[in-house]
Amino acid sequence: MDKHVFTRRGFTLAARAGNLAQRVQNDDHARVIVGGLRQFVLAFVLSRGTMFGGYAPFGLAVAAAAAGAGGGYGAVLGLLLGSFLLCGGLYGLTAAAGGVLAVVCAHVFDRETRQKVWFMPACAMACMAATGFVLIPEFTLAPIARFVCVTLVTGALTACYGFALGPARPMRMMRPAGFLALSASALVSLSDLTILGTIAPARILLYALVLAAAYLGGSASGTVAGVAAGALLDAYTGQGAFFTCTYGLSALISGAFQGAGRVGFAVAALIAGVGAALVGAENPVFVFALYEGVFAVLIYAAVPGGVWQYAKDCLNPVRRDTAESIGRIRRTAGRYANEASAAFGELYEALQSGLEHGRAESSDEVRAVFDRATDAVCAHCEACGACWQKESVQTMNAFSTLAAPMLKRGRAEANDFPQGFQGRCVHLPELVQAINRGLAALHERRAYRRRALDNRALIAQQYAGLTEILRQVGGSLSADQASLPARERQVRSYAQAFGKIDKVAVFRDVSGRLRVELAGEGAERILQDRKGFAVGLSALLGCGLSEPEALTDDLGSRVVLREQAPYRVIAGISQKQKEGEQVSGDTVHTFVTEDGRACMLLADGMGTGREAAGDSGLLLSMMERFLKAGITVDDALRTVAPAFRMRVEGMRGVTLDALTVDLYSGKASCLKCGAAPSYLKTGGGITTLAGESLPIGLMESPEEATPIPLRMLHGDLFILLSDGVSDGTDDGWVKKIVEERAGDSPKELAARLVAAAEKRGASDDLTALVVRLERRKPAV
């Protein structure tokens, strides 16, 4: 069998086992049963642990901590059974009675009260005092001091066990400290079990645990762990402070070599352990402690570093402050984006009101032309008084009669004046010339104003588009991305089999879809076995994931897997340029966005050749950038169309066909701007979709183009054609080919449509884009 196949199957089986364990954990009944069994075993083991001559605080403390976390019945059963079978006598009876009393006290109060940090430790101390005082041999200073010490230890252990068994708390180091205390207590309880009467496996494991704490947390954490574990062991065995000194000094010295690597740390730990043990060379367990120290170092060195790192990640709760800070930054950025959106919206409204005012033509402009002409000619005429004083009414009527034919023709002529005025005016030719000069200047001003108003209108349209885009961006930034720390631990554990993984992030994006990101040395091997990794991780998480892909951006290089959409599109393209041309004026872009939208864009530039290809390519490049940024196709058009119209000065146009399909739901949208009809082939027949707007560059406003909502299912076909293939006037042959050859691949069907159009004598650029929607097979 191929090595890679074998490895992939091994990963898949491991992932399935992990998935089964995860399902059991997610089942409420199974989780209660497993939790009860775990508490039973812990209490049973800890019930045999004693200190100061017979006191048994470990079992009572774990019962109280379990009750504080909820339930505690399994711990009580384990404590009762262990106390009578392993401990026995009056000491076992008092420990069992104290544990039962602690559980009863916990359930008298509500959940909120018993989950307070101080409540259950106080209850455990009270129960130990109430049941254990009968064990005081005599009421002198030393026995009473030991009893008080045991009572305080009971409270401290209850608090530590509560951090391990209860929900994660904001205090970062409390959970790992709780697990360490719980593990150390269990090992101390088993430390009297030896091999051949000399070596105690529990003490070896306890020593290795202290070394791990020093390696992962440094000298400070290791020393605290070593002193605590050693003190418990000394109290259990009655060896004075031998183990406290040995474990504490060994962790203190070896922790200083934390950065020397695992080998350097192990050598330092061995030397430090031997040196620390020499302090108690006369102790009867000195030789045994040396052997146990060597075995502990060997066990620590034999465990892979990834296991220690995984343990550290599992014990450390997720840092909420970082996540909350990022969330605040995102929400702040979203608020700013919404405010910018509102500002652009106000600018758009202001420009629109100015445009309406500017387009309102007034007769004052024509009157101004007449005034300037009469000032230049009539003011110096000897008949001015007669025309503008005695016969002013007839003169004003003459100019009013002139206005209509002059504006219609675009210039004034002498015959446009009434006959009476023509015979009376002694400078009529000069007056007509002055009027025409003023009229020409008026036409130039109006043309300039129209161009300015058109540009302002295009800018206003862009502001409208930007308003919607910023509103979408603001909504996306304001939405929370749910981090999944439990799944991050699953992914890290699984990915470690492929190599060292430094960073793991598992979260749901703003659309609620799962996303996995990994970084580290193992990323290269993950990319080499893409399919195997994706199949195994999908089985582990119970969610179909896409194959991993490399991503490099401002956040660095990493491997990304996304929740796999239930649908996929298969696109087929066929193109043929016009005879005699080197390139086609049609451009096609197909891509899938990060949010799971399949985008199919077809643009046809006006004319043929390189200029048409440049226009269509530019338009689709701008549209693609917006669509990949998560902007809807109609909002992208509101910004792109005005910019393109300004570029071509309204002299050229480009048709646009845009189909977007949500691969998670099958919901689709078709946008057409001056394009030929498209065709949707479903189980119910063929539907023709046509648009009524002008091509981009010629349309006055992007609002003219309205997206057509659709719903596509498995096996549906969508056909986009350039007008060279069919303009919709005679498309019966298109529908016939689609109906008869629907079972062909999209590429074959597209080629048949182009070939048929060529046979029918088409002389333009020919492009056919056929899209089929298919449901993916369920993830393994």
PDB file of N, CA and C in Angstrom, residues 42 264 484 734 751 769:
ATOM      1  N   LEU A  42     -11.403   9.635  41.005  1.00  0.00           N
ATOM      2  CA  LEU A  42     -10.555  10.587  41.712  1.00  0.00           C
ATOM      3  C   LEU A  42     -10.748  10.482  43.226  1.00  0.00           C
ATOM      4  N   GLY A 264      19.141  20.337  26.845  1.00  0.00           N
ATOM      5  CA  GLY A 264      19.845  21.139  27.839  1.00  0.00           C
ATOM      6  C   GLY A 264      19.074  21.216  29.149  1.00  0.00           C
ATOM      7  N   LEU A 484     -13.634  29.544  18.964  1.00  0.00           N
ATOM      8  CA  LEU A 484     -13.996  28.222  19.452  1.00  0.00           C
ATOM      9  C   LEU A 484     -12.771  27.570  20.083  1.00  0.00           C
ATOM     10  N   VAL A 734     -31.152  28.337 -29.774  1.00  0.00           N
ATOM     11  CA  VAL A 734     -30.404  28.277 -28.508  1.00  0.00           C
ATOM     12  C   VAL A 734     -31.126  27.363 -27.517  1.00  0.00           C
ATOM     13  N   ALA A 751     -19.244  25.142 -26.220  1.00  0.00           N
ATOM     14  CA  ALA A 751     -18.623  25.013 -27.536  1.00  0.00           C
ATOM     15  C   ALA A 751     -19.675  24.778 -28.617  1.00  0.00           C
ATOM     16  N   LEU A 769     -20.883  31.234 -21.936  1.00  0.00           N
ATOM     17  CA  LEU A 769     -20.487  30.802 -20.597  1.00  0.00           C
ATOM     18  C   LEU A 769     -21.637  29.974 -20.022  1.00  0.00           C
TER      19      LEU A 769
END
